[in-house]
Tab-separated table of C-alpha atoms in Angstrom:
chain	number	residue	atom	x	y	z
A	1	GLY	CA	142.210	86.014	110.707
A	2	GLU	CA	141.853	84.329	114.048
A	3	SER	CA	144.859	82.199	114.908
A	4	THR	CA	145.001	79.128	117.095
A	5	ALA	CA	146.886	81.230	119.664
A	6	ASN	CA	144.116	83.870	119.623
A	7	ALA	CA	141.609	81.069	120.165
A	8	GLY	CA	143.397	79.951	123.324
A	9	ALA	CA	145.710	77.192	122.089
A	10	VAL	CA	149.085	76.768	123.725
A	11	THR	CA	151.769	78.762	121.902
A	12	HIS	CA	155.234	77.297	121.437
A	13	ASP	CA	156.555	79.165	118.410
A	14	THR	CA	154.760	82.255	117.128
A	15	HIS	CA	156.219	81.779	113.643
A	16	ILE	CA	154.214	78.608	113.005
A	17	VAL	CA	150.889	79.475	114.642
A	18	GLU	CA	148.167	78.677	112.110
A	19	LEU	CA	144.768	80.147	111.393
A	20	THR	CA	141.713	78.442	112.826
A	21	ASP	CA	138.831	77.434	110.568
A	22	LEU	CA	137.207	80.719	111.552
A	23	GLY	CA	140.436	82.539	110.698
A	24	HIS	CA	140.441	81.007	107.226
A	25	ARG	CA	136.832	82.123	106.702
A	26	GLN	CA	137.717	85.618	107.935
A	27	ALA	CA	140.695	85.799	105.564
A	28	GLN	CA	138.525	84.677	102.678
A	29	ASP	CA	135.895	87.285	103.584
A	30	VAL	CA	138.571	89.993	103.571
A	31	SER	CA	139.692	88.926	100.106
A	32	LEU	CA	136.109	89.173	98.841
A	33	ALA	CA	135.699	92.667	100.307
A	34	PHE	CA	138.097	94.202	97.782
A	35	ASP	CA	136.293	95.876	94.904
A	36	ARG	CA	139.586	96.070	93.016
A	37	ALA	CA	143.015	94.527	93.288
A	38	PRO	CA	145.246	95.936	96.016
A	39	ASP	CA	148.472	97.607	94.933
A	40	LEU	CA	150.579	95.357	97.144
A	41	VAL	CA	150.072	92.488	99.586
A	42	ILE	CA	152.452	92.594	102.539
A	43	MET	CA	153.104	89.600	104.746
A	44	THR	CA	155.419	88.903	107.651
A	45	PRO	CA	157.495	85.761	108.208
A	46	TYR	CA	154.644	84.329	110.320
A	47	LEU	CA	152.655	81.418	108.867
A	48	ARG	CA	149.300	82.936	109.748
A	49	THR	CA	150.025	86.091	107.734
A	50	ARG	CA	150.835	83.989	104.678
A	51	GLN	CA	147.646	81.979	105.250
A	52	THR	CA	145.642	85.210	105.547
A	53	ALA	CA	147.161	86.676	102.382
A	54	HIS	CA	146.637	83.436	100.439
A	55	TYR	CA	142.984	84.206	99.671
A	56	THR	CA	143.663	87.695	98.375
A	57	LEU	CA	146.615	86.477	96.323
A	58	ALA	CA	144.519	83.649	94.864
A	59	ARG	CA	141.855	86.142	93.854
A	60	PHE	CA	144.291	88.730	92.475
A	61	GLN	CA	147.114	86.629	91.084
A	62	ASP	CA	149.039	89.495	89.495
A	63	VAL	CA	149.295	91.608	92.647
A	64	PRO	CA	152.851	92.131	93.843
A	65	GLN	CA	153.646	90.665	97.216
A	66	GLU	CA	156.378	91.289	99.731
A	67	THR	CA	157.439	89.741	102.991
A	68	TRP	CA	158.545	92.344	105.491
A	69	PRO	CA	160.719	91.389	108.468
A	70	LEU	CA	158.160	92.522	111.045
A	71	HIS	CA	158.048	90.652	114.327
A	72	GLU	CA	155.417	90.804	117.005
A	73	LEU	CA	156.009	90.051	120.645
A	74	HIS	CA	159.455	91.539	120.224
A	75	CYS	CA	159.369	92.537	123.883
A	76	LEU	CA	159.011	88.899	124.912
A	77	SER	CA	161.717	86.322	124.628
A	78	HIS	CA	160.815	82.809	123.471
A	79	ALA	CA	161.184	81.645	127.064
A	80	ASN	CA	158.497	84.089	128.199
A	81	TYR	CA	155.715	82.992	125.832
A	82	ARG	CA	156.547	79.348	125.145
A	83	GLY	CA	153.814	77.098	126.498
A	84	THR	CA	151.439	79.989	127.263
A	85	THR	CA	147.845	80.610	126.260
A	86	GLN	CA	145.948	83.828	125.699
A	87	GLU	CA	144.945	83.799	129.355
Protein backbone atom coordinates (compact mmCIF):
# COMPACT_ATOMS: atom_id res chain seq x y z
CA GLY A 1 0.00 0.00 0.00
CA GLU A 2 0.99 3.59 -0.53
CA SER A 3 3.03 4.95 2.36
CA THR A 4 3.29 8.52 3.56
CA ALA A 5 6.86 8.55 2.21
CA ASN A 6 5.64 7.38 -1.22
CA ALA A 7 3.07 10.18 -1.12
CA GLY A 8 5.79 12.78 -0.64
CA ALA A 9 5.92 13.22 3.14
CA VAL A 10 9.25 13.92 4.79
CA THR A 11 10.96 10.70 5.88
CA HIS A 12 12.84 10.58 9.17
CA ASP A 13 12.81 6.88 10.03
CA THR A 14 11.80 4.31 7.42
CA HIS A 15 10.82 1.81 10.12
CA ILE A 16 7.86 3.90 11.28
CA VAL A 17 6.53 5.23 7.97
CA GLU A 18 2.79 4.55 7.92
CA LEU A 19 0.31 3.81 5.18
CA THR A 20 -1.80 6.64 3.83
CA ASP A 21 -5.58 6.33 3.71
CA LEU A 22 -5.15 5.22 0.11
CA GLY A 23 -2.54 2.69 1.24
CA HIS A 24 -4.98 1.22 3.75
CA ARG A 25 -7.63 0.90 1.02
CA GLN A 26 -5.08 -0.73 -1.29
CA ALA A 27 -4.06 -3.20 1.42
CA GLN A 28 -7.69 -4.04 2.08
CA ASP A 29 -8.30 -4.54 -1.65
CA VAL A 30 -5.34 -6.94 -1.82
CA SER A 31 -6.77 -8.96 1.06
CA LEU A 32 -10.11 -9.24 -0.75
CA ALA A 33 -8.41 -10.41 -3.96
CA PHE A 34 -7.46 -13.77 -2.43
CA ASP A 35 -9.84 -16.54 -3.42
CA ARG A 36 -8.32 -18.74 -0.73
CA ALA A 37 -6.09 -18.28 2.28
CA PRO A 38 -2.40 -17.76 1.53
CA ASP A 39 0.03 -20.35 2.86
CA LEU A 40 2.08 -17.75 4.69
CA VAL A 41 2.06 -13.99 5.25
CA ILE A 42 5.53 -12.47 5.37
CA MET A 43 6.22 -9.05 6.82
CA THR A 44 9.34 -7.02 7.45
CA PRO A 45 10.16 -5.00 10.57
CA TYR A 46 8.66 -1.91 8.88
CA LEU A 47 5.35 -0.58 10.23
CA ARG A 48 3.81 -0.21 6.79
CA THR A 49 4.33 -3.91 5.99
CA ARG A 50 2.54 -4.88 9.20
CA GLN A 51 -0.26 -2.43 8.34
CA THR A 52 -0.51 -3.92 4.84
CA ALA A 53 -0.60 -7.49 6.15
CA HIS A 54 -3.18 -6.62 8.82
CA TYR A 55 -6.12 -6.87 6.40
CA THR A 56 -5.13 -10.26 5.05
CA LEU A 57 -4.43 -11.57 8.54
CA ALA A 58 -7.80 -10.28 9.77
CA ARG A 59 -9.53 -12.07 6.91
CA PHE A 60 -7.55 -15.31 7.27
CA GLN A 61 -6.89 -15.53 10.99
CA ASP A 62 -5.32 -19.00 10.93
CA VAL A 63 -2.67 -18.20 8.33
CA PRO A 64 0.88 -18.47 9.64
CA GLN A 65 2.84 -15.26 9.66
CA GLU A 66 6.52 -14.48 9.84
CA THR A 67 8.60 -11.36 10.12
CA TRP A 68 11.71 -11.54 7.99
CA PRO A 69 14.68 -9.25 8.68
CA LEU A 70 14.54 -7.60 5.26
CA HIS A 71 15.63 -3.98 5.03
CA GLU A 72 15.16 -1.59 2.18
CA LEU A 73 17.36 1.39 1.48
CA HIS A 74 20.26 -0.66 2.78
CA CYS A 75 22.55 1.32 0.49
CA LEU A 76 21.60 4.54 2.26
CA SER A 77 22.62 5.45 5.75
CA HIS A 78 20.09 7.15 8.03
CA ALA A 79 21.96 10.41 7.50
CA ASN A 80 21.38 10.19 3.74
CA TYR A 81 17.58 9.84 3.79
CA ARG A 82 16.59 11.58 7.02
CA GLY A 83 14.48 14.64 6.27
CA THR A 84 14.09 13.80 2.56
CA THR A 85 11.02 13.47 0.38
CA GLN A 86 10.37 11.35 -2.68
CA GLU A 87 11.61 14.21 -4.84
